[in-house]
């Protein structure tokens, strides 16, 4: 999630820079192009914010790594036992 938040911050910086450039633009063509770019950047930022908000909190996974490793080890052990039973003598 940190990479998504970092990208969101980068995107917000780009939005701020576009706004500054749009205000400073002397040409209507350039102002319009920057306005369209602002709309796109803003839409992407909103989508990214929504995606980040839907992600589970980091605490959700805290301590689960050990549990998952133990389950995987038990499953591997069970498979070994089963393989030995199925192996022809």
mmCIF file of N, CA and C in Angstrom:
data_model
loop_
_atom_site.group_PDB
_atom_site.id
_atom_site.type_symbol
_atom_site.label_atom_id
_atom_site.label_comp_id
_atom_site.label_asym_id
_atom_site.label_seq_id
_atom_site.Cartn_x
_atom_site.Cartn_y
_atom_site.Cartn_z
ATOM 1 N N UNK A 1 0.823 -1.186 0.000
ATOM 2 C CA UNK A 1 0.000 0.000 0.000
ATOM 3 C C UNK A 1 0.872 1.256 0.000
ATOM 4 N N UNK A 2 2.075 1.152 0.542
ATOM 5 C CA UNK A 2 2.958 2.320 0.579
ATOM 6 C C UNK A 2 3.261 2.828 -0.820
ATOM 7 N N UNK A 3 3.407 1.894 -1.779
ATOM 8 C CA UNK A 3 3.691 2.315 -3.144
ATOM 9 C C UNK A 3 2.506 3.063 -3.748
ATOM 10 N N UNK A 4 1.294 2.639 -3.389
ATOM 11 C CA UNK A 4 0.100 3.330 -3.891
ATOM 12 C C UNK A 4 -0.002 4.729 -3.284
ATOM 13 N N UNK A 5 0.305 4.843 -1.999
ATOM 14 C CA UNK A 5 0.265 6.153 -1.350
ATOM 15 C C UNK A 5 1.348 7.070 -1.913
ATOM 16 N N UNK A 6 2.503 6.498 -2.198
ATOM 17 C CA UNK A 6 3.586 7.298 -2.792
ATOM 18 C C UNK A 6 3.169 7.789 -4.169
ATOM 19 N N UNK A 7 2.527 6.918 -4.943
ATOM 20 C CA UNK A 7 2.072 7.323 -6.271
ATOM 21 C C UNK A 7 0.993 8.397 -6.170
ATOM 22 N N UNK A 8 0.129 8.273 -5.176
ATOM 23 C CA UNK A 8 -0.915 9.280 -4.970
ATOM 24 C C UNK A 8 -0.293 10.638 -4.657
ATOM 25 N N UNK A 9 0.725 10.650 -3.824
ATOM 26 C CA UNK A 9 1.409 11.906 -3.499
ATOM 27 C C UNK A 9 2.057 12.503 -4.755
ATOM 28 N N UNK A 10 2.667 11.658 -5.570
ATOM 29 C CA UNK A 10 3.260 12.116 -6.826
ATOM 30 C C UNK A 10 2.181 12.717 -7.728
ATOM 31 N N UNK A 11 1.065 12.039 -7.812
ATOM 32 C CA UNK A 11 -0.052 12.501 -8.634
ATOM 33 C C UNK A 11 -0.585 13.844 -8.135
ATOM 34 N N UNK A 12 -0.682 13.995 -6.829
ATOM 35 C CA UNK A 12 -1.133 15.273 -6.263
ATOM 36 C C UNK A 12 -0.158 16.401 -6.611
ATOM 37 N N UNK A 13 1.125 16.084 -6.616
ATOM 38 C CA UNK A 13 2.130 17.068 -7.019
ATOM 39 C C UNK A 13 1.959 17.464 -8.473
ATOM 40 N N UNK A 14 1.667 16.471 -9.315
ATOM 41 C CA UNK A 14 1.443 16.756 -10.734
ATOM 42 C C UNK A 14 0.193 17.601 -10.933
ATOM 43 N N UNK A 15 -0.838 17.323 -10.139
ATOM 44 C CA UNK A 15 -2.064 18.120 -10.221
ATOM 45 C C UNK A 15 -1.772 19.570 -9.841
ATOM 46 N N UNK A 16 -1.034 19.765 -8.764
ATOM 47 C CA UNK A 16 -0.689 21.129 -8.327
ATOM 48 C C UNK A 16 0.135 21.849 -9.397
ATOM 49 N N UNK A 17 1.075 21.135 -10.010
ATOM 50 C CA UNK A 17 1.906 21.739 -11.056
ATOM 51 C C UNK A 17 1.060 22.096 -12.281
ATOM 52 N N UNK A 18 0.116 21.228 -12.650
ATOM 53 C CA UNK A 18 -0.780 21.520 -13.778
ATOM 54 C C UNK A 18 -1.628 22.751 -13.498
ATOM 55 N N UNK A 19 -2.122 22.855 -12.263
ATOM 56 C CA UNK A 19 -2.925 24.021 -11.897
ATOM 57 C C UNK A 19 -2.099 25.293 -12.009
ATOM 58 N N UNK A 20 -0.857 25.226 -11.527
ATOM 59 C CA UNK A 20 0.024 26.396 -11.611
ATOM 60 C C UNK A 20 0.293 26.763 -13.064
ATOM 61 N N UNK A 21 0.576 25.762 -13.877
ATOM 62 C CA UNK A 21 0.860 26.018 -15.297
ATOM 63 C C UNK A 21 -0.374 26.556 -16.025
ATOM 64 N N UNK A 22 -1.548 26.018 -15.662
ATOM 65 C CA UNK A 22 -2.780 26.479 -16.298
ATOM 66 C C UNK A 22 -3.040 27.954 -15.985
ATOM 67 N N UNK A 23 -2.810 28.332 -14.735
ATOM 68 C CA UNK A 23 -3.032 29.725 -14.350
ATOM 69 C C UNK A 23 -2.035 30.655 -15.022
ATOM 70 N N UNK A 24 -0.824 30.153 -15.260
ATOM 71 C CA UNK A 24 0.208 30.986 -15.871
ATOM 72 C C UNK A 24 0.145 30.992 -17.396
ATOM 73 N N UNK A 25 -0.606 30.069 -17.976
ATOM 74 C CA UNK A 25 -0.650 29.941 -19.442
ATOM 75 C C UNK A 25 -1.274 31.172 -20.082
ATOM 76 N N UNK A 26 -0.636 31.631 -21.129
ATOM 77 C CA UNK A 26 -1.146 32.798 -21.857
ATOM 78 C C UNK A 26 -2.065 32.385 -23.003
ATOM 79 N N UNK A 27 -1.880 31.185 -23.485
ATOM 80 C CA UNK A 27 -2.656 30.688 -24.613
ATOM 81 C C UNK A 27 -3.897 29.937 -24.124
ATOM 82 N N UNK A 28 -5.019 30.215 -24.781
ATOM 83 C CA UNK A 28 -6.254 29.507 -24.434
ATOM 84 C C UNK A 28 -6.132 28.030 -24.769
ATOM 85 N N UNK A 29 -5.430 27.718 -25.847
ATOM 86 C CA UNK A 29 -5.207 26.336 -26.246
ATOM 87 C C UNK A 29 -4.453 25.571 -25.141
ATOM 88 N N UNK A 30 -3.419 26.200 -24.614
ATOM 89 C CA UNK A 30 -2.636 25.577 -23.549
ATOM 90 C C UNK A 30 -3.465 25.447 -22.269
ATOM 91 N N UNK A 31 -4.236 26.467 -21.929
ATOM 92 C CA UNK A 31 -5.090 26.409 -20.740
ATOM 93 C C UNK A 31 -6.109 25.272 -20.859
ATOM 94 N N UNK A 32 -6.695 25.132 -22.049
ATOM 95 C CA UNK A 32 -7.680 24.066 -22.272
ATOM 96 C C UNK A 32 -7.039 22.680 -22.180
ATOM 97 N N UNK A 33 -5.859 22.530 -22.762
ATOM 98 C CA UNK A 33 -5.154 21.245 -22.700
ATOM 99 C C UNK A 33 -4.821 20.885 -21.254
ATOM 100 N N UNK A 34 -4.356 21.865 -20.506
ATOM 101 C CA UNK A 34 -4.029 21.622 -19.101
ATOM 102 C C UNK A 34 -5.286 21.345 -18.276
ATOM 103 N N UNK A 35 -6.392 21.969 -18.633
ATOM 104 C CA UNK A 35 -7.662 21.719 -17.931
ATOM 105 C C UNK A 35 -8.095 20.264 -18.151
ATOM 106 N N UNK A 36 -7.954 19.775 -19.382
ATOM 107 C CA UNK A 36 -8.301 18.376 -19.669
ATOM 108 C C UNK A 36 -7.380 17.422 -18.919
ATOM 109 N N UNK A 37 -6.104 17.770 -18.859
ATOM 110 C CA UNK A 37 -5.139 16.956 -18.132
ATOM 111 C C UNK A 37 -5.472 16.940 -16.636
ATOM 112 N N UNK A 38 -5.877 18.085 -16.109
ATOM 113 C CA UNK A 38 -6.276 18.170 -14.698
ATOM 114 C C UNK A 38 -7.473 17.266 -14.397
ATOM 115 N N UNK A 39 -8.419 17.238 -15.302
ATOM 116 C CA UNK A 39 -9.595 16.385 -15.108
ATOM 117 C C UNK A 39 -9.165 14.920 -15.054
ATOM 118 N N UNK A 40 -8.282 14.529 -15.953
ATOM 119 C CA UNK A 40 -7.815 13.133 -15.978
ATOM 120 C C UNK A 40 -7.009 12.792 -14.727
ATOM 121 N N UNK A 41 -6.057 13.653 -14.381
ATOM 122 C CA UNK A 41 -5.240 13.412 -13.187
ATOM 123 C C UNK A 41 -6.118 13.337 -11.935
ATOM 124 N N UNK A 42 -7.095 14.231 -11.850
ATOM 125 C CA UNK A 42 -7.979 14.251 -10.683
ATOM 126 C C UNK A 42 -8.813 12.979 -10.605
ATOM 127 N N UNK A 43 -9.298 12.510 -11.742
ATOM 128 C CA UNK A 43 -10.082 11.271 -11.770
ATOM 129 C C UNK A 43 -9.224 10.083 -11.322
ATOM 130 N N UNK A 44 -7.988 10.034 -11.791
ATOM 131 C CA UNK A 44 -7.084 8.957 -11.394
ATOM 132 C C UNK A 44 -6.803 9.040 -9.897
ATOM 133 N N UNK A 45 -6.597 10.241 -9.391
ATOM 134 C CA UNK A 45 -6.333 10.425 -7.958
ATOM 135 C C UNK A 45 -7.516 9.932 -7.123
ATOM 136 N N UNK A 46 -8.726 10.238 -7.562
ATOM 137 C CA UNK A 46 -9.924 9.790 -6.840
ATOM 138 C C UNK A 46 -9.996 8.266 -6.843
ATOM 139 N N UNK A 47 -9.745 7.646 -7.999
ATOM 140 C CA UNK A 47 -9.769 6.182 -8.088
ATOM 141 C C UNK A 47 -8.720 5.567 -7.162
ATOM 142 N N UNK A 48 -7.546 6.155 -7.148
ATOM 143 C CA UNK A 48 -6.472 5.645 -6.306
ATOM 144 C C UNK A 48 -6.815 5.804 -4.827
ATOM 145 N N UNK A 49 -7.385 6.949 -4.451
ATOM 146 C CA UNK A 49 -7.810 7.166 -3.064
ATOM 147 C C UNK A 49 -8.861 6.138 -2.651
ATOM 148 N N UNK A 50 -9.807 5.849 -3.551
ATOM 149 C CA UNK A 50 -10.849 4.865 -3.255
ATOM 150 C C UNK A 50 -10.251 3.468 -3.100
ATOM 151 N N UNK A 51 -9.296 3.133 -3.959
ATOM 152 C CA UNK A 51 -8.651 1.823 -3.870
ATOM 153 C C UNK A 51 -7.890 1.685 -2.553
ATOM 154 N N UNK A 52 -7.192 2.737 -2.160
ATOM 155 C CA UNK A 52 -6.444 2.713 -0.895
ATOM 156 C C UNK A 52 -7.415 2.570 0.277
ATOM 157 N N UNK A 53 -8.535 3.269 0.215
ATOM 158 C CA UNK A 53 -9.518 3.211 1.304
ATOM 159 C C UNK A 53 -10.123 1.813 1.441
ATOM 160 N N UNK A 54 -10.223 1.068 0.350
ATOM 161 C CA UNK A 54 -10.809 -0.276 0.383
ATOM 162 C C UNK A 54 -9.832 -1.331 0.867
ATOM 163 N N UNK A 55 -8.543 -1.006 0.874
ATOM 164 C CA UNK A 55 -7.551 -1.988 1.303
ATOM 165 C C UNK A 55 -7.646 -2.203 2.807
ATOM 166 N N UNK A 56 -7.447 -3.454 3.246
ATOM 167 C CA UNK A 56 -7.503 -3.706 4.691
ATOM 168 C C UNK A 56 -6.332 -3.043 5.403
ATOM 169 N N UNK A 57 -6.567 -2.695 6.650
ATOM 170 C CA UNK A 57 -5.510 -2.061 7.439
ATOM 171 C C UNK A 57 -4.363 -3.041 7.640
ATOM 172 N N UNK A 58 -3.178 -2.511 7.798
ATOM 173 C CA UNK A 58 -1.992 -3.344 7.968
ATOM 174 C C UNK A 58 -2.128 -4.265 9.180
ATOM 175 N N UNK A 59 -2.800 -3.801 10.222
ATOM 176 C CA UNK A 59 -2.967 -4.600 11.433
ATOM 177 C C UNK A 59 -3.740 -5.884 11.156
ATOM 178 N N UNK A 60 -4.545 -5.886 10.086
ATOM 179 C CA UNK A 60 -5.320 -7.070 9.736
ATOM 180 C C UNK A 60 -4.411 -8.269 9.521
ATOM 181 N N UNK A 61 -3.225 -8.036 8.972
ATOM 182 C CA UNK A 61 -2.309 -9.117 8.651
ATOM 183 C C UNK A 61 -1.246 -9.337 9.726
ATOM 184 N N UNK A 62 -1.234 -8.496 10.738
ATOM 185 C CA UNK A 62 -0.210 -8.589 11.774
ATOM 186 C C UNK A 62 -0.309 -9.942 12.480
ATOM 187 N N UNK A 63 0.800 -10.637 12.562
ATOM 188 C CA UNK A 63 0.841 -11.924 13.234
ATOM 189 C C UNK A 63 0.323 -13.083 12.405
ATOM 190 N N UNK A 64 -0.223 -12.820 11.236
ATOM 191 C CA UNK A 64 -0.790 -13.882 10.414
ATOM 192 C C UNK A 64 0.285 -14.648 9.656
ATOM 193 N N UNK A 65 1.443 -14.038 9.454
ATOM 194 C CA UNK A 65 2.506 -14.683 8.690
ATOM 195 C C UNK A 65 2.934 -15.979 9.364
ATOM 196 N N UNK A 66 3.119 -15.945 10.664
ATOM 197 C CA UNK A 66 3.525 -17.136 11.410
ATOM 198 C C UNK A 66 2.451 -18.217 11.296
ATOM 199 N N UNK A 67 1.209 -17.820 11.430
ATOM 200 C CA UNK A 67 0.090 -18.749 11.329
ATOM 201 C C UNK A 67 0.046 -19.410 9.953
ATOM 202 N N UNK A 68 0.238 -18.629 8.922
ATOM 203 C CA UNK A 68 0.211 -19.158 7.556
ATOM 204 C C UNK A 68 1.374 -20.124 7.339
ATOM 205 N N UNK A 69 2.556 -19.785 7.841
ATOM 206 C CA UNK A 69 3.710 -20.689 7.715
ATOM 207 C C UNK A 69 3.439 -22.025 8.401
ATOM 208 N N UNK A 70 2.839 -21.967 9.583
ATOM 209 C CA UNK A 70 2.533 -23.196 10.313
ATOM 210 C C UNK A 70 1.524 -24.051 9.547
ATOM 211 N N UNK A 71 0.508 -23.416 8.985
ATOM 212 C CA UNK A 71 -0.477 -24.147 8.201
ATOM 213 C C UNK A 71 0.156 -24.775 6.963
ATOM 214 N N UNK A 72 1.034 -24.027 6.311
ATOM 215 C CA UNK A 72 1.710 -24.547 5.116
ATOM 216 C C UNK A 72 2.599 -25.730 5.477
ATOM 217 N N UNK A 73 3.287 -25.649 6.603
ATOM 218 C CA UNK A 73 4.156 -26.754 7.031
ATOM 219 C C UNK A 73 3.324 -27.989 7.340
ATOM 220 N N UNK A 74 2.196 -27.813 8.044
ATOM 221 C CA UNK A 74 1.327 -28.954 8.337
ATOM 222 C C UNK A 74 0.787 -29.584 7.060
ATOM 223 N N UNK A 75 0.407 -28.738 6.101
ATOM 224 C CA UNK A 75 -0.108 -29.255 4.831
ATOM 225 C C UNK A 75 0.981 -30.029 4.088
ATOM 226 N N UNK A 76 2.203 -29.515 4.103
ATOM 227 C CA UNK A 76 3.317 -30.211 3.443
ATOM 228 C C UNK A 76 3.602 -31.534 4.139
ATOM 229 N N UNK A 77 3.563 -31.547 5.467
ATOM 230 C CA UNK A 77 3.774 -32.787 6.212
ATOM 231 C C UNK A 77 2.690 -33.808 5.885
ATOM 232 N N UNK A 78 1.442 -33.355 5.815
ATOM 233 C CA UNK A 78 0.336 -34.249 5.472
ATOM 234 C C UNK A 78 0.514 -34.837 4.078
ATOM 235 N N UNK A 79 0.985 -34.009 3.154
ATOM 236 C CA UNK A 79 1.223 -34.505 1.788
ATOM 237 C C UNK A 79 2.327 -35.555 1.758
ATOM 238 N N UNK A 80 3.361 -35.368 2.566
ATOM 239 C CA UNK A 80 4.442 -36.351 2.628
ATOM 240 C C UNK A 80 3.939 -37.681 3.179
ATOM 241 N N UNK A 81 3.121 -37.613 4.225
ATOM 242 C CA UNK A 81 2.552 -38.829 4.807
ATOM 243 C C UNK A 81 1.685 -39.536 3.768
ATOM 244 N N UNK A 82 0.865 -38.790 3.076
ATOM 245 C CA UNK A 82 -0.012 -39.363 2.054
ATOM 246 C C UNK A 82 0.812 -39.972 0.921
ATOM 247 N N UNK A 83 1.860 -39.290 0.510
ATOM 248 C CA UNK A 83 2.711 -39.808 -0.567
ATOM 249 C C UNK A 83 3.368 -41.119 -0.167
ATOM 250 N N UNK A 84 3.786 -41.226 1.090
ATOM 251 C CA UNK A 84 4.416 -42.474 1.584
ATOM 252 C C UNK A 84 3.409 -43.614 1.581
ATOM 253 N N UNK A 85 2.152 -43.300 1.956
ATOM 254 C CA UNK A 85 1.117 -44.329 1.984
ATOM 255 C C UNK A 85 0.774 -44.813 0.578
ATOM 256 N N UNK A 86 0.821 -43.907 -0.373
ATOM 257 C CA UNK A 86 0.447 -44.246 -1.749
ATOM 258 C C UNK A 86 1.597 -44.865 -2.528
ATOM 259 N N UNK A 87 2.795 -44.773 -2.020
ATOM 260 C CA UNK A 87 3.969 -45.277 -2.722
ATOM 261 C C UNK A 87 3.928 -46.810 -2.713
ATOM 262 N N UNK A 88 4.108 -47.413 -3.895
ATOM 263 C CA UNK A 88 4.120 -48.875 -3.940
ATOM 264 C C UNK A 88 5.376 -49.422 -3.264
ATOM 265 N N UNK A 89 5.245 -50.534 -2.606
ATOM 266 C CA UNK A 89 6.391 -51.158 -1.928
ATOM 267 C C UNK A 89 7.272 -51.908 -2.862
#
